[in-house]
XYZ file of C-alpha atoms in Angstrom:
324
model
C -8.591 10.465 -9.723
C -8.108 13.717 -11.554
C -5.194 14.424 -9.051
C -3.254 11.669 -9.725
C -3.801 11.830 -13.367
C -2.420 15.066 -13.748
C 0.900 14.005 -11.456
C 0.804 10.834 -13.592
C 1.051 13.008 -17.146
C 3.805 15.634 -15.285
C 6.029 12.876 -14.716
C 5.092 10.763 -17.786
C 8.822 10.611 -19.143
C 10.236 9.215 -16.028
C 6.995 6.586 -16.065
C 7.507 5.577 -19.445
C 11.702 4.815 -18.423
C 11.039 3.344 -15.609
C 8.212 1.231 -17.161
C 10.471 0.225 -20.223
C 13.593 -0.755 -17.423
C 10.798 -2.867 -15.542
C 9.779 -4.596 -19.004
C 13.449 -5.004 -20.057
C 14.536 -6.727 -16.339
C 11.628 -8.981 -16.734
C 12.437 -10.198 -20.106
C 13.933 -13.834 -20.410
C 14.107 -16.541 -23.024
C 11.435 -18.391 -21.408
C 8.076 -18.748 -23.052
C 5.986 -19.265 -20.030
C 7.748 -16.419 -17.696
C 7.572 -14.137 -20.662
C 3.440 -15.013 -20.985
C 3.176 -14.392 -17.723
C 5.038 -11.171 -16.770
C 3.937 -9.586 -20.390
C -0.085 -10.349 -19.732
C 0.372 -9.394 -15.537
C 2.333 -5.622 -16.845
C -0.313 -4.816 -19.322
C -2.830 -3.509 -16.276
C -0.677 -1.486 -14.506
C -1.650 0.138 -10.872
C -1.915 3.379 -9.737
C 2.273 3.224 -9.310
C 2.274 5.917 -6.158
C 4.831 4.510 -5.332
C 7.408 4.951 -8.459
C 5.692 8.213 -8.450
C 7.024 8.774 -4.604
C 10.347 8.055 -5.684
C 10.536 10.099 -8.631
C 9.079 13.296 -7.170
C 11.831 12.434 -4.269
C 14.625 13.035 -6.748
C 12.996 15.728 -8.142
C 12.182 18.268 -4.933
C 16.463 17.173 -4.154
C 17.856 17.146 -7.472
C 17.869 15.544 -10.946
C 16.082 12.108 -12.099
C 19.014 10.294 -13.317
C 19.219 6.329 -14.536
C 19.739 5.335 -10.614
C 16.446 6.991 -9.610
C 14.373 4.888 -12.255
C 16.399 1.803 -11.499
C 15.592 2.495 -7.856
C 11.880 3.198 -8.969
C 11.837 -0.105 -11.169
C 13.165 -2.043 -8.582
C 10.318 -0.702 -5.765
C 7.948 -1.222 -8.024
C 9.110 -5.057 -8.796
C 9.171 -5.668 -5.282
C 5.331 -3.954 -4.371
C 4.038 -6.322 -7.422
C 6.001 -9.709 -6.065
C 3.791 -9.165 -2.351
C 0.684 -8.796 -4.236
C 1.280 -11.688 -6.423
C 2.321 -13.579 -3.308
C -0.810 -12.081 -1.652
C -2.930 -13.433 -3.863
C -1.645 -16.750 -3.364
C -1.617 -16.795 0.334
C -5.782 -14.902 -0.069
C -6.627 -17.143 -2.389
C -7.889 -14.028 -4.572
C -9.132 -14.746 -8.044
C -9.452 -10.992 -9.370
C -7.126 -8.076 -9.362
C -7.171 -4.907 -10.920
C -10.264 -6.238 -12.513
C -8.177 -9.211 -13.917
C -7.820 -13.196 -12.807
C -4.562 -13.319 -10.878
C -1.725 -15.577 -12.019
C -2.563 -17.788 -9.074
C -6.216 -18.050 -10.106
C -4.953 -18.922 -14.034
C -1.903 -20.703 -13.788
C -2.001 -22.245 -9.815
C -0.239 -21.271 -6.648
C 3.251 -23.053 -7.970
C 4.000 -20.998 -11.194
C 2.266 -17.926 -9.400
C 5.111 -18.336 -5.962
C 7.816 -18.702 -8.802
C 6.407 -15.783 -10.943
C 6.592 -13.777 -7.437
C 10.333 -15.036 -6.656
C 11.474 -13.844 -10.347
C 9.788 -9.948 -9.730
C 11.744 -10.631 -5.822
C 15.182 -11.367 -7.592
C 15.000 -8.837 -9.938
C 13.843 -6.160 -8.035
C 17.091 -6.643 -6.100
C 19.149 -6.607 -9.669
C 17.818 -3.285 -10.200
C 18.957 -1.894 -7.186
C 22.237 -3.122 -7.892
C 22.263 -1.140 -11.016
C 21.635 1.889 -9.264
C 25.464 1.608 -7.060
C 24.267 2.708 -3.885
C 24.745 0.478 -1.202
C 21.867 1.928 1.076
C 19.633 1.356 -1.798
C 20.165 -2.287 -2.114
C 20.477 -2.568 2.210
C 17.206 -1.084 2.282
C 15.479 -3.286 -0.107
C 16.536 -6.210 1.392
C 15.536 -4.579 4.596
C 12.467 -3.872 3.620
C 11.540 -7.268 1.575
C 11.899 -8.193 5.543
C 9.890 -5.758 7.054
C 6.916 -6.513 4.282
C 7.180 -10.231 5.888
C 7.021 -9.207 9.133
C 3.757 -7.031 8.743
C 1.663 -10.045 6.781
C 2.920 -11.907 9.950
C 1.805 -9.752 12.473
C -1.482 -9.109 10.403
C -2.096 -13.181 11.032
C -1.288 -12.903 14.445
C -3.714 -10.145 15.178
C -6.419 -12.158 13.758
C -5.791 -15.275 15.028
C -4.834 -13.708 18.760
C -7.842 -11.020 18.706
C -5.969 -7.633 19.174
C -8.620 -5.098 19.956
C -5.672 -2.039 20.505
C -4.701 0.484 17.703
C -1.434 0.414 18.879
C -0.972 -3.433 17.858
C -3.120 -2.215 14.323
C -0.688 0.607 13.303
C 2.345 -1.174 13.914
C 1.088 -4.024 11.510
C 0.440 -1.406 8.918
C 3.783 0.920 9.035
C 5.455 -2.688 8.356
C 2.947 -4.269 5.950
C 2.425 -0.506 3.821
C 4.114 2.333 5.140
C 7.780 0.696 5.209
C 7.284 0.525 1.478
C 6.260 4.206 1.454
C 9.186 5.360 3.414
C 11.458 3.570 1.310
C 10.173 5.196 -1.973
C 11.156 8.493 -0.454
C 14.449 7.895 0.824
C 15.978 5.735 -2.241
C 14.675 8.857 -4.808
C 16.868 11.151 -2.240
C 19.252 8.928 -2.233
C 19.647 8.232 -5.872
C 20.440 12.093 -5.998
C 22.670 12.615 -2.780
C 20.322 14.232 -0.761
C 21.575 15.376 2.784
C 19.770 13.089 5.617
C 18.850 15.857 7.332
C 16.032 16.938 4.164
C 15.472 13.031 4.092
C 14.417 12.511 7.544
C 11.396 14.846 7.560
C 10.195 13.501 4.068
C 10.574 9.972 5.604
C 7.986 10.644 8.133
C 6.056 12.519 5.357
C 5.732 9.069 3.601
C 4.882 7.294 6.809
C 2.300 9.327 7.477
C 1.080 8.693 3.515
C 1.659 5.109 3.898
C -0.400 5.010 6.797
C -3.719 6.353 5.109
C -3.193 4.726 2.127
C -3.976 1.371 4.406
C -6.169 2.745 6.561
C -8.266 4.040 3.275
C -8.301 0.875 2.156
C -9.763 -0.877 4.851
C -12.499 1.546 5.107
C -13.704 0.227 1.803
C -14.393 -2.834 3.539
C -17.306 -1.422 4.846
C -18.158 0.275 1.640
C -19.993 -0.928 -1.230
C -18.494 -2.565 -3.478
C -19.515 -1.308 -6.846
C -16.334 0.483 -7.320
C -13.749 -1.019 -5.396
C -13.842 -4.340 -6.789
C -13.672 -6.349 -3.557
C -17.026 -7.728 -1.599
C -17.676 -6.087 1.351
C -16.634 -7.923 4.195
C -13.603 -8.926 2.996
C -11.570 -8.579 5.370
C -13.654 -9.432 8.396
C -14.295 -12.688 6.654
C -10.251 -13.463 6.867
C -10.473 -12.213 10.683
C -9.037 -8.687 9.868
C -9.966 -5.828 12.353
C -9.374 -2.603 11.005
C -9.375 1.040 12.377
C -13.343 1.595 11.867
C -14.372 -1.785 13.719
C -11.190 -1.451 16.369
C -12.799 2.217 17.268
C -16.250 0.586 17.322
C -15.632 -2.305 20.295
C -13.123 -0.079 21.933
C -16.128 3.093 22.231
C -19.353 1.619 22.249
C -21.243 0.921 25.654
C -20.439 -2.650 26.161
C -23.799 -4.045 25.923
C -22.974 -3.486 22.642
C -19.406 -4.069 22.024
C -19.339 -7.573 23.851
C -21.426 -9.657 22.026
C -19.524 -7.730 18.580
C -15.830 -9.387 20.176
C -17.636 -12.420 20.824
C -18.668 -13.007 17.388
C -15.034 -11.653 16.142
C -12.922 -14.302 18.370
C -15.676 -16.864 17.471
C -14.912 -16.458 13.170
C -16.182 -18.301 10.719
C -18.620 -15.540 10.232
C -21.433 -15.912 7.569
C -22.436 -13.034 5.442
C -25.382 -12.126 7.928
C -23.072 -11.639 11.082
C -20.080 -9.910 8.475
C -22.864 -7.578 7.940
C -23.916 -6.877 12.217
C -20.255 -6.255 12.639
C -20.428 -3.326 9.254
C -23.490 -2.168 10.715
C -22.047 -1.698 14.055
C -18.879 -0.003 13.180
C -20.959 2.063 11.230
C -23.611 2.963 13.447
C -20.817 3.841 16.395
C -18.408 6.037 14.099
C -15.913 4.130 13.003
C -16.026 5.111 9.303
C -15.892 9.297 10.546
C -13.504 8.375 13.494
C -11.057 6.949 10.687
C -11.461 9.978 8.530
C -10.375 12.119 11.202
C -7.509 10.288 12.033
C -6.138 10.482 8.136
C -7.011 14.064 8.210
C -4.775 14.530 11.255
C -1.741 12.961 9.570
C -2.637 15.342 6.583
C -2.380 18.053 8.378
C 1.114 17.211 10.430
C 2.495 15.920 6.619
C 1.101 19.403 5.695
C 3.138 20.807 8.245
C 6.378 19.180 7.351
C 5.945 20.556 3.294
C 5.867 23.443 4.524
C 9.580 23.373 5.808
C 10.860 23.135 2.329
C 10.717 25.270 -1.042
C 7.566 25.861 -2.777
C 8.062 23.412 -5.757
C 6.276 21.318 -8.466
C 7.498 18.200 -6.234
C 6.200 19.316 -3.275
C 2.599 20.510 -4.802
C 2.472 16.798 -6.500
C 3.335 15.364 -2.611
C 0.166 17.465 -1.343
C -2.181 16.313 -4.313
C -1.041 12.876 -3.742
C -1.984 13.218 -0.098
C -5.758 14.259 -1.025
C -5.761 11.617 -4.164
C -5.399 9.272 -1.367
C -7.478 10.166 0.898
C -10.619 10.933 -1.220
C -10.379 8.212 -3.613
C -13.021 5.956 -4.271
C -11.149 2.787 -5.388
């Protein structure tokens, strides 16, 4: 946490800008909306991902008004899929506070999560740049598309990483790779020093969601979710997928059985921890993040020695090590 604190209070100008462009787009002479918005901004995330775009402009350029707008206008958009998350979960707590579908119902909370759509979309208008405003509607697409394949999986049973990693490049990397390339953008940057960073962010993206689902295995003390979570919504992440795909099948069958089956109670949600557990899933996961550290390591390296590129390193630990 100390990592990200410390990139958090380097780029504290930009934050507070951006933050005070998100407040001012969300404004509107509506009681209810204003309630709403104004009680949902006061617990802000982590925001790695206005911090991505930032620290983009910054290792290419200056921050100017069109990389917060383009910050603002990410950040809008991450903040409408959790609210429609929520709805479509059916969670009641987030960020350790009820969730506007849990207080208000799943109408006003859909509604709440169109307004953060449509202005995330003004924002990037602001900015000028037509591949900023492409790729956020592009990528308001490609969020879709991952939730979708994430249902499919569970409801069709995909035991293959391949099918698992696709589903998370569109559901969390996409947004990732789009934090990079609209702060590079915002400043000009040549797309031949955006490509590289893209992957960079993929690569990010990628362990950010594969961190998280480890903590499905985890405790829950800190993280703020029950255990299980996931596997109770039919969800079968990178420590369980290594698990049935490695372990002798005397033990892997009857784990698939009770997978396809669902409708698990707490007791079998807690054979199917156990089991990834016991057959490495939890390590086997670690070493695949640590991998894409190292080739993200790699592709720093290619650039100058900067402030930017030491915060894109600490970020890569922060998320890797974190415990929430």
């Amino acid at each position: 946490m100390e990592m990200l604190k410390n990139i958090q209070e380097r780029l504290r100008p930009e934050l507070l800008e951006m933050n005070a462009i998100i407040s001012d787009s969300l404004n509107t002479s509506n009681h209810l909306m204003n309630s709403i918005v104004s009680s949902y901004l006061q617990k802000k995330g982590k925001q790695i991902r206005p911090i991505l775009v930032i620290l983009s402009a910054r290792m290419f350029g200056d921050v100017n008004p069109d990389v917060l707008h383009a910050g603002a206008a990410l950040e809008m958009l991450h903040n409408a899929s959790l609210i429609h998350d929520d709805v479509v979960d059916e969670t009641s707590l987030r960020r350790g506070v009820p969730t506007i579908n849990s207080s208000w119902g799943n109408h006003i909370a859909v509604l709440v999560g169109d307004f953060f759509v449509s202005n995330a979309l003004a924002a990037g208008i602001r900015t000028g740049h037509l591949s900023i405003i492409s790729a956020l509607s592009a990528l308001g697409k490609e969020l879709s598309l991952g939730e979708i394949d994430q249902i499919c999986n569970a409801r069709e049973h995909h035991f293959d990483e391949e099918s698992y990693f696709m589903m998370i490049r569109k559901k969390t990397a996409s947004l990732f790779m789009n934090c990079v390339r609209m702060g590079a953008e915002a400043v000009n940057a040549p797309e031949e020093k955006i490509k590289p960073m893209e992957r960079y962010a993929e690569l990010l993206g990628l362990c950010f969601q594969i961190k998280d689902d480890i903590f499905d295995y985890l405790s829950d003390e800190k993280i703020g979710k029950p255990t299980g979570n996931d596997l109770r919504e039919g969800k079968v992440t990178l420590p369980l997928l290594f698990a049935v795909n490695n372990a002798p099948a005397s033990e892997a069958e009857p784990m698939k059985t009770l997978i396809r089956r669902g409708d698990l109670t707490t007791e079998e949600i807690r054979t199917l921890i156990d089991f990834a557990k016991r057959n490495g899933g939890i390590e086997y996961s670690f070493e695949v993040m640590r991998r894409m550290q190292a080739e993200a390591s790699e592709i720093l390296a290619a650039y100058p020695s900067s402030d930017s590129s030491d915060s894109f390193r600490e970020i890569f630990e922060f998320i890797i090590s974190r415990d929430f």
